[in-house]
Short mmCIF file of C-alpha atoms in Angstrom, two decimals:
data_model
loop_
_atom_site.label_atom_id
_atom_site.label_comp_id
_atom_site.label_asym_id
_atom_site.label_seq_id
_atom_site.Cartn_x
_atom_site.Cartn_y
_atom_site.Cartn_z
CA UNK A 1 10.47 -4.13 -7.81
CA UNK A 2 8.58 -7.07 -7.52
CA UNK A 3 5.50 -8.05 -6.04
CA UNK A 4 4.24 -12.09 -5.49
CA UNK A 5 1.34 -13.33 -3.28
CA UNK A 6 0.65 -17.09 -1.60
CA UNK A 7 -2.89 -17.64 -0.83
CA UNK A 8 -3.54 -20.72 1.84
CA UNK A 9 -7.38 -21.45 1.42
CA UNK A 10 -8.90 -24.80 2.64
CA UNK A 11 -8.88 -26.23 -0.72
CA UNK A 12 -5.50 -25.34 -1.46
CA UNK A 13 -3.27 -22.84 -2.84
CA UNK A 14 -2.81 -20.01 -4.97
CA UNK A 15 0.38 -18.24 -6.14
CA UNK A 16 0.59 -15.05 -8.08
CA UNK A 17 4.29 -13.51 -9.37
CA UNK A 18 4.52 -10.27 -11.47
CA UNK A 19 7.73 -10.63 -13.67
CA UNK A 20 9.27 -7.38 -13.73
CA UNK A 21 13.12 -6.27 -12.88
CA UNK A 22 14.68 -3.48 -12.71
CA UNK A 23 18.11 -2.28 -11.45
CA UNK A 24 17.60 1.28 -12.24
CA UNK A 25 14.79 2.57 -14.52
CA UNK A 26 16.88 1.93 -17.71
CA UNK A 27 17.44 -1.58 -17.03
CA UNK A 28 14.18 -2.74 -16.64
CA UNK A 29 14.10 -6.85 -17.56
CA UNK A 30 11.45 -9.55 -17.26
CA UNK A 31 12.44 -12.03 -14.98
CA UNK A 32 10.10 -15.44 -13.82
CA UNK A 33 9.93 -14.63 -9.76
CA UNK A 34 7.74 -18.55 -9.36
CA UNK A 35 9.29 -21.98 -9.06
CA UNK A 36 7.99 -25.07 -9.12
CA UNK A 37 9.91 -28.14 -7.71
CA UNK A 38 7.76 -31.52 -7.81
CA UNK A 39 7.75 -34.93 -7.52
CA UNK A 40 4.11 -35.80 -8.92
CA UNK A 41 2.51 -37.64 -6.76
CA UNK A 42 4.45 -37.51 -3.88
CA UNK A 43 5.31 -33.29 -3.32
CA UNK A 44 4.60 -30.08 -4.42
CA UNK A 45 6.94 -27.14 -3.98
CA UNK A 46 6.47 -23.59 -5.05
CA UNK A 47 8.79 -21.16 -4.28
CA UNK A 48 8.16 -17.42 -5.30
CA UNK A 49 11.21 -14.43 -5.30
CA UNK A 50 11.64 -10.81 -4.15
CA UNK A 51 14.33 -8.65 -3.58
CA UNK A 52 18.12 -8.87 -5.30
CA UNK A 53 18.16 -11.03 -8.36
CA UNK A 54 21.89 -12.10 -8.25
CA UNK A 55 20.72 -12.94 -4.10
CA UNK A 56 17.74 -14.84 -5.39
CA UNK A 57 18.77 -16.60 -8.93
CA UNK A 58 22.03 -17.67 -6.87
CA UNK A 59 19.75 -19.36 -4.81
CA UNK A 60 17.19 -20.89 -7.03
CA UNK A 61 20.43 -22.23 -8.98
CA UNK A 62 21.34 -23.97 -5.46
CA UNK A 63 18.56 -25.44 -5.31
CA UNK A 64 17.85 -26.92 -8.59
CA UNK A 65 21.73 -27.89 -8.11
CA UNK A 66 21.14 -29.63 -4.95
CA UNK A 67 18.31 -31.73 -5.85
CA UNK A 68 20.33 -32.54 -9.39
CA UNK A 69 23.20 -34.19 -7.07
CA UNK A 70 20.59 -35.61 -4.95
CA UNK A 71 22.56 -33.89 -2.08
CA UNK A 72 21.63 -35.25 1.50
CA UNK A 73 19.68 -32.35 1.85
CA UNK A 74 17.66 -31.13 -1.02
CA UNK A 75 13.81 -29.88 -2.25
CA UNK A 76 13.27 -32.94 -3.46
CA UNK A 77 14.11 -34.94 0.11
CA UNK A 78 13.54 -32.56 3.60
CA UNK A 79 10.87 -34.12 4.95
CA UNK A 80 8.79 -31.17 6.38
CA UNK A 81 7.80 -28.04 4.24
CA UNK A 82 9.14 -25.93 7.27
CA UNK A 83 12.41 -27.46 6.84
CA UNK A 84 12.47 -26.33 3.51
CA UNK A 85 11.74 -23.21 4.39
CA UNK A 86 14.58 -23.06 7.03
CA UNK A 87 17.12 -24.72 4.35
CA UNK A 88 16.06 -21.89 1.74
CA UNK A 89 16.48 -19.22 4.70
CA UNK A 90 20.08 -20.76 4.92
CA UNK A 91 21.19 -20.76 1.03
CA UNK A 92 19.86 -16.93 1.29
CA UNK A 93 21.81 -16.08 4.08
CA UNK A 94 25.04 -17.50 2.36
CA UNK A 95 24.28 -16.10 -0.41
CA UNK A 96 23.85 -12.77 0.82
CA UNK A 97 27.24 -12.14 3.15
CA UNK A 98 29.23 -13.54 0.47
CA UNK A 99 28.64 -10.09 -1.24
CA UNK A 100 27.63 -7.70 1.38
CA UNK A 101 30.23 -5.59 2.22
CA UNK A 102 30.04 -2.10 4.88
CA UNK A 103 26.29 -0.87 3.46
CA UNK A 104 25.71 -2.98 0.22
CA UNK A 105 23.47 -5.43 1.18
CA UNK A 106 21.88 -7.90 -1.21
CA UNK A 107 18.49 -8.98 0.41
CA UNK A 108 16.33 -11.04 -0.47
CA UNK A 109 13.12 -12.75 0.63
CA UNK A 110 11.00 -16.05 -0.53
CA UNK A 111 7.39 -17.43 -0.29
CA UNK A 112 7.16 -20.85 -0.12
CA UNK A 113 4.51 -23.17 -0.11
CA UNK A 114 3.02 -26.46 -1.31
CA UNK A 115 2.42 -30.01 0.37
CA UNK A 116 4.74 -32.76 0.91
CA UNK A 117 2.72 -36.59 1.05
CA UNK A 118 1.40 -37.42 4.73
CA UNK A 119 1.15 -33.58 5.29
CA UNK A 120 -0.78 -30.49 5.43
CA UNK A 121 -0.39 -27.97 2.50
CA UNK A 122 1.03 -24.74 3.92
CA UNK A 123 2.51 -21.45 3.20
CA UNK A 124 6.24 -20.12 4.59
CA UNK A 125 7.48 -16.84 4.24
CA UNK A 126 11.59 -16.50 4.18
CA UNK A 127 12.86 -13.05 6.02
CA UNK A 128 16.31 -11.70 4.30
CA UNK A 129 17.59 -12.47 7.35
CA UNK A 130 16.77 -16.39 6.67
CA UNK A 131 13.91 -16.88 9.48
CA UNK A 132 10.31 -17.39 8.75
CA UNK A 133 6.52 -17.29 9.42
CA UNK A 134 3.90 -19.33 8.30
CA UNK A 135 0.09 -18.41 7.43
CA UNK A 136 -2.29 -17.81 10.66
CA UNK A 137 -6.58 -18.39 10.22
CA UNK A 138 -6.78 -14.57 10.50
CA UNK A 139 -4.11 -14.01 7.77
CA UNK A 140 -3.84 -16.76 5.47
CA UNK A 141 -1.81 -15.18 2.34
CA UNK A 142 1.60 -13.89 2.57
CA UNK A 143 3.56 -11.20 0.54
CA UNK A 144 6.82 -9.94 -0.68
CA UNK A 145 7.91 -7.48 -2.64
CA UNK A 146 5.86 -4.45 -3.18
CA UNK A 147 2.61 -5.46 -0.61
CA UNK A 148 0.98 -2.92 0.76
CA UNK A 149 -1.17 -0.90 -2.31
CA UNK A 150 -2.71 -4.63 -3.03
CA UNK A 151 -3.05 -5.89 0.76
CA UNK A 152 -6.24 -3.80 1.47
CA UNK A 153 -8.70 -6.19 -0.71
CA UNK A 154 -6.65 -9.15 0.12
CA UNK A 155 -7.49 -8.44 3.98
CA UNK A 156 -11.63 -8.05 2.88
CA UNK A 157 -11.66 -10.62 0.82
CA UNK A 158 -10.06 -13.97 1.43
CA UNK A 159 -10.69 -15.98 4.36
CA UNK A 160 -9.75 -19.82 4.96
CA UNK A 161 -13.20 -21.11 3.41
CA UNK A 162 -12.65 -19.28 -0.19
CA UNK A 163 -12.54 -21.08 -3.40
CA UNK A 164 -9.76 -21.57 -4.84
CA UNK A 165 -11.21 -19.48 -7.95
CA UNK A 166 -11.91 -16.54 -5.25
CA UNK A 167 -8.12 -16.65 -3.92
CA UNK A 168 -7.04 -16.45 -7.75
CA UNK A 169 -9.25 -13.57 -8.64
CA UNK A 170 -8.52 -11.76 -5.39
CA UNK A 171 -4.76 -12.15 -6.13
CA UNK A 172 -5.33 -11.19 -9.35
CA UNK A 173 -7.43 -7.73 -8.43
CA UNK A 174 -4.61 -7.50 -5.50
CA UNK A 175 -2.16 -7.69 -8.42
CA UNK A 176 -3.72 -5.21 -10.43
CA UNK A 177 -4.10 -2.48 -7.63
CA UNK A 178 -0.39 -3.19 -6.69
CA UNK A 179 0.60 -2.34 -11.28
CA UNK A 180 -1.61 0.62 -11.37
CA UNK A 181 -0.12 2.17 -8.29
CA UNK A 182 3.66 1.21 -8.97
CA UNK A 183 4.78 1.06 -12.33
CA UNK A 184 8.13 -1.02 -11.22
CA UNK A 185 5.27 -4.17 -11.01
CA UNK A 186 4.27 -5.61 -14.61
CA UNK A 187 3.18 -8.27 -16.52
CA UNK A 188 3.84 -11.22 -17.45
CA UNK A 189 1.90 -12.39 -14.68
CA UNK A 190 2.34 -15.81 -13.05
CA UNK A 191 -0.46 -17.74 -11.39
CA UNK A 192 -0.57 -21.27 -9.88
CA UNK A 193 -3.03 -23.00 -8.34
CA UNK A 194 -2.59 -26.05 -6.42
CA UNK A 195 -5.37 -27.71 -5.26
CA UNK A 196 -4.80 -29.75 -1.59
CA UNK A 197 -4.06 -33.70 -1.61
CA UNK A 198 -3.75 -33.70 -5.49
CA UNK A 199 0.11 -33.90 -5.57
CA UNK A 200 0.01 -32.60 -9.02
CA UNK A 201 -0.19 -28.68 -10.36
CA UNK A 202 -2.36 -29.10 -12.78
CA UNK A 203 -3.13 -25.28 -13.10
CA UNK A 204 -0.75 -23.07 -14.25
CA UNK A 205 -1.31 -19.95 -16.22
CA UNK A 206 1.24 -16.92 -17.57
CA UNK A 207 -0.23 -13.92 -18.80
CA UNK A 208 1.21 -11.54 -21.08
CA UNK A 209 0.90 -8.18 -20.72
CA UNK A 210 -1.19 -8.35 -24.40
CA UNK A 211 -3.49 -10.94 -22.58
CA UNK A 212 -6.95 -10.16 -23.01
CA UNK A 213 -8.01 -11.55 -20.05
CA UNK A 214 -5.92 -9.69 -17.73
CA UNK A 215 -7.10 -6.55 -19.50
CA UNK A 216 -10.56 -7.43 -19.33
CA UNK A 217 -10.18 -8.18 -15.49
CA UNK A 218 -8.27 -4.75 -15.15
CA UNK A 219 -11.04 -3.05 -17.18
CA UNK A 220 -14.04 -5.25 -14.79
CA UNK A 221 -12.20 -3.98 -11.38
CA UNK A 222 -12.01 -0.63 -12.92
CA UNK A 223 -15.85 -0.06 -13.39
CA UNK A 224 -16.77 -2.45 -10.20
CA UNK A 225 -14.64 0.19 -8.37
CA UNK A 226 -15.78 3.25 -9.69
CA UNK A 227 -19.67 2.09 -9.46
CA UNK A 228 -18.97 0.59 -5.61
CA UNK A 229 -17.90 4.02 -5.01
CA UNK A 230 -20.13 6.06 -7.09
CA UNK A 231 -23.06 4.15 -5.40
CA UNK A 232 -21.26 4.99 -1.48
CA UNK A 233 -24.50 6.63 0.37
CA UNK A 234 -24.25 10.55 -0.01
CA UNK A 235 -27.09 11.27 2.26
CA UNK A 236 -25.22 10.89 5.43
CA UNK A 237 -22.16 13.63 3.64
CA UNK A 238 -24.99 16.29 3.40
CA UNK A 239 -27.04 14.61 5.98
CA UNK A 240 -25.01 13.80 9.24
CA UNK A 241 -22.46 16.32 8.60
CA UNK A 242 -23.40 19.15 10.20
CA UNK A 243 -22.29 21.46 13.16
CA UNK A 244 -22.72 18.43 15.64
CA UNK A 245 -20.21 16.43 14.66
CA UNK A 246 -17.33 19.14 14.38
CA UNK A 247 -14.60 19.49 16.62
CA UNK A 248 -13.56 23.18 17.13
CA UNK A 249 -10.08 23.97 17.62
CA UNK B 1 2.10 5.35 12.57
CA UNK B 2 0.03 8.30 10.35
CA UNK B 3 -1.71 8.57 7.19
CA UNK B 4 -2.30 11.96 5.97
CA UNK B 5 -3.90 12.92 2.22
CA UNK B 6 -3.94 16.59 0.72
CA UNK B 7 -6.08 16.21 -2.13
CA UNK B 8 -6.30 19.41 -5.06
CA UNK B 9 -9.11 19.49 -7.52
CA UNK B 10 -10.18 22.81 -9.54
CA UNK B 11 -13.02 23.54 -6.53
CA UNK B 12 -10.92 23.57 -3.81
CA UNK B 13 -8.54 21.38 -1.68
CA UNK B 14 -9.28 18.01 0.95
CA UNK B 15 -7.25 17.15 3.92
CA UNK B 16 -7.59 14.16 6.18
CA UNK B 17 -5.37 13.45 8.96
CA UNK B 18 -5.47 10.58 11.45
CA UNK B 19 -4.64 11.06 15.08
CA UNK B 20 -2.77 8.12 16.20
CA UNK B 21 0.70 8.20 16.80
CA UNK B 22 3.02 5.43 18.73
CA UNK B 23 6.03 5.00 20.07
CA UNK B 24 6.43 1.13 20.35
CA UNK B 25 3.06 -0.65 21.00
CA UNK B 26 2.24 0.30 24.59
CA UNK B 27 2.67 3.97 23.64
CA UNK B 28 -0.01 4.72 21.75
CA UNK B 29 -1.62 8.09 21.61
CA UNK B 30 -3.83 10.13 19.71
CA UNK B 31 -2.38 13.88 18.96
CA UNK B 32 -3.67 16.20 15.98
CA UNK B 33 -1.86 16.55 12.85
CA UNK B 34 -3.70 18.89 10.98
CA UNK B 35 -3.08 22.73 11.57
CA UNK B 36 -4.70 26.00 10.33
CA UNK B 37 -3.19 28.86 9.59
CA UNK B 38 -5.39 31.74 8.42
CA UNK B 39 -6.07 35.46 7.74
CA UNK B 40 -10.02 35.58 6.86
CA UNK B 41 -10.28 36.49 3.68
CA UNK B 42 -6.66 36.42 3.37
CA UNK B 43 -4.81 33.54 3.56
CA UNK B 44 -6.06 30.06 4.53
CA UNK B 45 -2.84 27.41 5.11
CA UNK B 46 -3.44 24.06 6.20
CA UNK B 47 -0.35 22.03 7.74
CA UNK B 48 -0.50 18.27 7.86
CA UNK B 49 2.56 16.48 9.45
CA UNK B 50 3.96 12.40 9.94
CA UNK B 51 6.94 11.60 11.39
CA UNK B 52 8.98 12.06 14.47
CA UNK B 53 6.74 13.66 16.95
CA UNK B 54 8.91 15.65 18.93
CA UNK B 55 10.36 16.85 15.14
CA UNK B 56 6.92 18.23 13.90
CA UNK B 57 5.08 19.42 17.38
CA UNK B 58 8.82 21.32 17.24
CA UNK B 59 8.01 22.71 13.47
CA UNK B 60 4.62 23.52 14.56
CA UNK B 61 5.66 25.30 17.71
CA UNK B 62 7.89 27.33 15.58
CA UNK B 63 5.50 27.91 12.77
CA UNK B 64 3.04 29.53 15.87
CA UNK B 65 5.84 31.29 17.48
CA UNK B 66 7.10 33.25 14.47
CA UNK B 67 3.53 34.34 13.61
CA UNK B 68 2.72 35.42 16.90
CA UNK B 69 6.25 37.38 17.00
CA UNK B 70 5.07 38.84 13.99
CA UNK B 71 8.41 37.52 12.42
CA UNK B 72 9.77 38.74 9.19
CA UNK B 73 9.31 35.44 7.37
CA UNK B 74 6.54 33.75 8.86
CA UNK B 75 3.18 31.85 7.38
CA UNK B 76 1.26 34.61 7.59
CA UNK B 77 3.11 36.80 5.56
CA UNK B 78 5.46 34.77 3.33
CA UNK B 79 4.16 35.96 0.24
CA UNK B 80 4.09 32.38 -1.81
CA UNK B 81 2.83 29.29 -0.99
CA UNK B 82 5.59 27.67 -2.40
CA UNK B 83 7.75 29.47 -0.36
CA UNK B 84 5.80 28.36 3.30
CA UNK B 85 6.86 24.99 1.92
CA UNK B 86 10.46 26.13 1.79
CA UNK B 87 10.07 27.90 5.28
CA UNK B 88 8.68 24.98 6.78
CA UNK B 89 11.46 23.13 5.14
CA UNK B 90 13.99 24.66 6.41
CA UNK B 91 12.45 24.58 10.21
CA UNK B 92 12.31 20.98 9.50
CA UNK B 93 15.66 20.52 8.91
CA UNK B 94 17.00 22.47 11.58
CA UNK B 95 15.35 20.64 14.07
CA UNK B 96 16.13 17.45 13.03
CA UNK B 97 19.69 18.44 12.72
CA UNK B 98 19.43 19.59 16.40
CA UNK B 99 18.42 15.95 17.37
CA UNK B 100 20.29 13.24 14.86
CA UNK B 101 23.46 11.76 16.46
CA UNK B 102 25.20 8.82 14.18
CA UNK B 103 22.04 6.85 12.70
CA UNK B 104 19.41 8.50 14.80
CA UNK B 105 17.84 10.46 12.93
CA UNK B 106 14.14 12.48 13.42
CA UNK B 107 12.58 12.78 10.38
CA UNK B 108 9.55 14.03 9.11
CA UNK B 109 7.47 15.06 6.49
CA UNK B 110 4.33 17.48 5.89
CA UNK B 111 1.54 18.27 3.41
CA UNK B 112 1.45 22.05 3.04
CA UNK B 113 -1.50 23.56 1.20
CA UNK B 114 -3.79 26.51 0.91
CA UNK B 115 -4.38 29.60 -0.84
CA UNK B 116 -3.47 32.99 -0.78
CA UNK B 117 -5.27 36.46 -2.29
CA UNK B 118 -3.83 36.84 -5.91
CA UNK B 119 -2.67 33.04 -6.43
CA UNK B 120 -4.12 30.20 -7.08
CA UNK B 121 -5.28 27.07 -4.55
CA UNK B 122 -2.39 24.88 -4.12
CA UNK B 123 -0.39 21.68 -2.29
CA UNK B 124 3.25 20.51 -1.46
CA UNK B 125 4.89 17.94 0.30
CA UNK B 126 7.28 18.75 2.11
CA UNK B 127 10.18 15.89 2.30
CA UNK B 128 12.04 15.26 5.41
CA UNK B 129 15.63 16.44 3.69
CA UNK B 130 13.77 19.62 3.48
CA UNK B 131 12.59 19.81 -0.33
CA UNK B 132 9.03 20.09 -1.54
CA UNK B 133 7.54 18.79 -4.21
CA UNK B 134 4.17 20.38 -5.33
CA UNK B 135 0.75 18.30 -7.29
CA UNK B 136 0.86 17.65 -11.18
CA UNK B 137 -2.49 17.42 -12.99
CA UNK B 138 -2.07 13.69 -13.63
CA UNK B 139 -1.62 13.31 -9.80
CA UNK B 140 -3.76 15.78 -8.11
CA UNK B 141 -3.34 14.52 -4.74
CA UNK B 142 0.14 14.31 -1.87
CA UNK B 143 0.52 11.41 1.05
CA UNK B 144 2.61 11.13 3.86
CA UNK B 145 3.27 8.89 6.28
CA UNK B 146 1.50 4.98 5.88
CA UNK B 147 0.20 5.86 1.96
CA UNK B 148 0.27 2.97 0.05
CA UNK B 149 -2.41 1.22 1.23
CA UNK B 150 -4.62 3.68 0.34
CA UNK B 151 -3.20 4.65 -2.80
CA UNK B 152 -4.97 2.32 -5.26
CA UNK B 153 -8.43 4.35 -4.52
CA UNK B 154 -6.57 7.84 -4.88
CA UNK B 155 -5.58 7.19 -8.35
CA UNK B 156 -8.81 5.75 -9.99
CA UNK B 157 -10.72 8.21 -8.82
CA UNK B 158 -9.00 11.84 -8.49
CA UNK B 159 -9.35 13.93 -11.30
CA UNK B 160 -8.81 17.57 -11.23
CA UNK B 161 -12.78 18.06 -12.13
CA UNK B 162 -13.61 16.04 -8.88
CA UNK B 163 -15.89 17.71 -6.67
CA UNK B 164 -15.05 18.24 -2.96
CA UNK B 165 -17.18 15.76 -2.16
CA UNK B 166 -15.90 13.14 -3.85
CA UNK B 167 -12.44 14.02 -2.64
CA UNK B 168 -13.61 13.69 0.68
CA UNK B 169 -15.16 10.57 0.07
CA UNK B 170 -12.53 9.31 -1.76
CA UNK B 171 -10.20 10.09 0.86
CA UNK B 172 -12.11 8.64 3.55
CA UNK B 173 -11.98 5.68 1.72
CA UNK B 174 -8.53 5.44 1.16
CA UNK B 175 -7.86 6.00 5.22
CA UNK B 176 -10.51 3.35 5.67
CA UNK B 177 -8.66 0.73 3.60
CA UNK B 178 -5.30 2.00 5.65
CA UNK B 179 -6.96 1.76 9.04
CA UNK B 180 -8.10 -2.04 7.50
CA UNK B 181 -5.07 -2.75 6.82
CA UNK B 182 -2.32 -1.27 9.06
CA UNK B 183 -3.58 -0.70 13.14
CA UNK B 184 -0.96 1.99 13.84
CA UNK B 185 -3.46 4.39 11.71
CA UNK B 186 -6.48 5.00 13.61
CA UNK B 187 -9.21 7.78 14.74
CA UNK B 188 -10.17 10.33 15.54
CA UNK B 189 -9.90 11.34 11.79
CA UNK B 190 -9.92 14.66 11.04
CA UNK B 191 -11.41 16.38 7.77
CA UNK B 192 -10.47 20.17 6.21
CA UNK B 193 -12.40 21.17 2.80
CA UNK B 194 -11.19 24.52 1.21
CA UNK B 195 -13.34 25.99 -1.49
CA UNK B 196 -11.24 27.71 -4.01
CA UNK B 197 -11.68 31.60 -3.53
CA UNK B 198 -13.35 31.47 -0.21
CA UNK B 199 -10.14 32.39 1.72
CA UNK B 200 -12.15 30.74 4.76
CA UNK B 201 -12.51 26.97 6.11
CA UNK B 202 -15.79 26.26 6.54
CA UNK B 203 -15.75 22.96 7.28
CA UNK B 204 -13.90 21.04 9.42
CA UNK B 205 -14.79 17.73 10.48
CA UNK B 206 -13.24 15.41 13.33
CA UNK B 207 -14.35 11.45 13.59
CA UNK B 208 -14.24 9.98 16.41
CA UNK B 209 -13.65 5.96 17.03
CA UNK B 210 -17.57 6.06 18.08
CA UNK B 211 -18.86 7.84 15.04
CA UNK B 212 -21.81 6.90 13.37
CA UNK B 213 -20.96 7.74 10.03
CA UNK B 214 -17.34 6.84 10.28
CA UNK B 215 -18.63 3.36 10.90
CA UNK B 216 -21.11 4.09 7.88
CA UNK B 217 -18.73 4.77 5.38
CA UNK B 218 -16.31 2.13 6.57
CA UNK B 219 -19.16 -0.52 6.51
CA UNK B 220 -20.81 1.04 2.91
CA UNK B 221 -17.65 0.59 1.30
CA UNK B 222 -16.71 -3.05 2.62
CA UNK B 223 -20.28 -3.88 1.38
CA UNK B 224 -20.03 -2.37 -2.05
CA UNK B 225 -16.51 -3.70 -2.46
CA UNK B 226 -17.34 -7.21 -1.72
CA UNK B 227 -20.07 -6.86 -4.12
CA UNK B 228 -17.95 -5.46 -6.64
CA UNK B 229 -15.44 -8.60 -5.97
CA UNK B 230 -18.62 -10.91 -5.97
CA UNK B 231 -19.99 -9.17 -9.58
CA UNK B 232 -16.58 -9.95 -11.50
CA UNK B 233 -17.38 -12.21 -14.53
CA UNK B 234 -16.89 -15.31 -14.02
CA UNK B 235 -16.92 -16.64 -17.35
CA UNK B 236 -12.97 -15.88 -18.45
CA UNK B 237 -12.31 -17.44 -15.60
CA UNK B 238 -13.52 -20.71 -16.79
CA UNK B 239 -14.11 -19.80 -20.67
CA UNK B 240 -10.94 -18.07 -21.62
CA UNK B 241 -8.23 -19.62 -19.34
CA UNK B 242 -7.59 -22.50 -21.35
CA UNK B 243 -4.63 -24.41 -22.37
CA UNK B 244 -4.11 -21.97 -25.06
CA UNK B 245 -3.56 -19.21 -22.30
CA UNK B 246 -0.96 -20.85 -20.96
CA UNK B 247 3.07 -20.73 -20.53
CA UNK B 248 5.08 -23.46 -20.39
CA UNK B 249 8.26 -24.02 -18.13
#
């Protein structure tokens, strides 16, 4: 499985890819699910991968093919980051019914995000079925893959006005959850951070499943956790728990 | 949606059920899914359920009917836990069967757990093709329905030598960070602790949407959460993620 976050704060945005395949538990591989296609200066284009890995390298490989031959419609040209997120809908939805045949389906789905010049920077997610959805005040990250063990502190946590910092740890943390719940999610862990009107991703970090940082941020969460819920008010258990509030059935 | 949690330490056994259940968005309802089934000083079984509504209240109907009859299998005289699992199973099945046409199918799922005189305190899942699976030391605890969301808290904190109370806690915690995250779970939220050997439930709690310390816990553990997010050092953030750190593509 996979699992890969977007994170659309004010200042920018923040992208976080685990790196683990696995087509059956005896072919697990390690994979890079994040994509970066750029002009410097001009656009930024991230594009992160879940789902079938034939579906989404064949598209990936379109891509980079397309904006090679400078084709009239490429990453490197459509003028609106939604387009791009319609024309990598498209290339999945090809790429998909070429194979699928009675049940076998190959789907896929995509994250994409970044800023094109004279533009907002903004955050598309790609259905298998090649529509999309873009990032709303009240829910500005998107997932794919394996979401939901790493959404809860993603929903406390980040809100438009976070640092960029914030949206990286909280990703990060949100990662962490997500590899400690489902071992089919594991390092190396991708994480890009692009921050708004600088045209440029400066910041761009993998870590290895050896990294000491990751481990030390694993290790921080762990005893934050366990002391946030070690320190949870008992008196109210022992307290406000008594014949009053039961329901008899 | 549902979000039910059997937890098993050595003391005893914690079960918390939400009550809301939907069919599409304007049919939203709030219907029990926890169920006791006891001899005093007997027997004490405790039935959670998720799934297709008319499939379980069908199960449970049955399960009451057959012990009422005085049945020759029923739950309260099947000798083995293990084998109420299978019985419920089986009812299960047959009920769905009764239903499915082409790809309509029923399903369902329950928690089963308990203890009776002579064996020891313990917890299955049933699975909706019928087949149980029961708790393993490393993972002392059983969801059903809506689980992932709250699985992250389950499994840094559950340890066989966890006290009740911290497996109620705990699991209040985890539906807390499912109702966050996922509206089709909701209150009333029901609570069952078993002490081991007391072949009688003492306590059974039931939350309402207006109670106090529902909102307590829910707003204790969003405050000690966010603190726990706010105390995560800083410094490798800044100090260790260096050029060194990083991958090239």
């Amino acid at each position: 499985m996979t699992y890969c976050v977007g994170i659309a704060v004010d200042a920018g945005l923040c992208f976080i890819a685990d790196s683990r395949t696995n087509a059956g538990v005896d072919d697990v591989n390690t994979y890079s699910k994040l994509y970066r296609f750029s002009i410097e200066g001009e656009r930024q284009i991230i594009v992160l991968c879940a789902g079938n890995l034939a579906t989404t390298q064949g598209v990936i490989t379109q891509i980079k093919r397309d904006a090679k031959m400078n084709a009239a419609q490429n990453i490197l040209n459509i003028s609106h980051l939604e387009d791009i997120a319609d024309y990598i809908g498209e290339l999945s939805v090809a790429r998909q019914e070429k194979h699928a045949s009675g049940s076998n389906t190959f789907e896929a789905s995509f994250i994409v995000g970044g800023q094109i010049k004279g533009h907002k920077h903004n955050l598309y997610r790609v259905y298998a079925a090649g529509n999309h959805i873009k990032i709303s005040v009240s829910t500005p990250f998107l997932q794919i893959g394996e979401s939901k063990y790493g959404k809860p502190i993603l929903d406390r946590i980040i809100v438009p006005e976070s640092t960029l910092d914030t949206a990286a740890m909280c990703g990060l943390v949100s990662m962490d959850s997500t590899m400690k719940s489902n071992l089919s999610v594991g390092p190396p862990i991708e994480v890009v951070l692009y921050t708004r009107d600088s045209f440029s991703s400066e910041r761009h970090y993998v870590f290895e499943e050896s990294s000491d940082y990751l481990r030390n941020v694993s290790r921080a969460w762990d005893e934050k956790l366990r002391a946030a819920f070690a320190g949870m008010p008992p008196i109210a258990w022992s307290g406000k728990w008594n014949e009053a509030d039961l329901g008899n059935r």
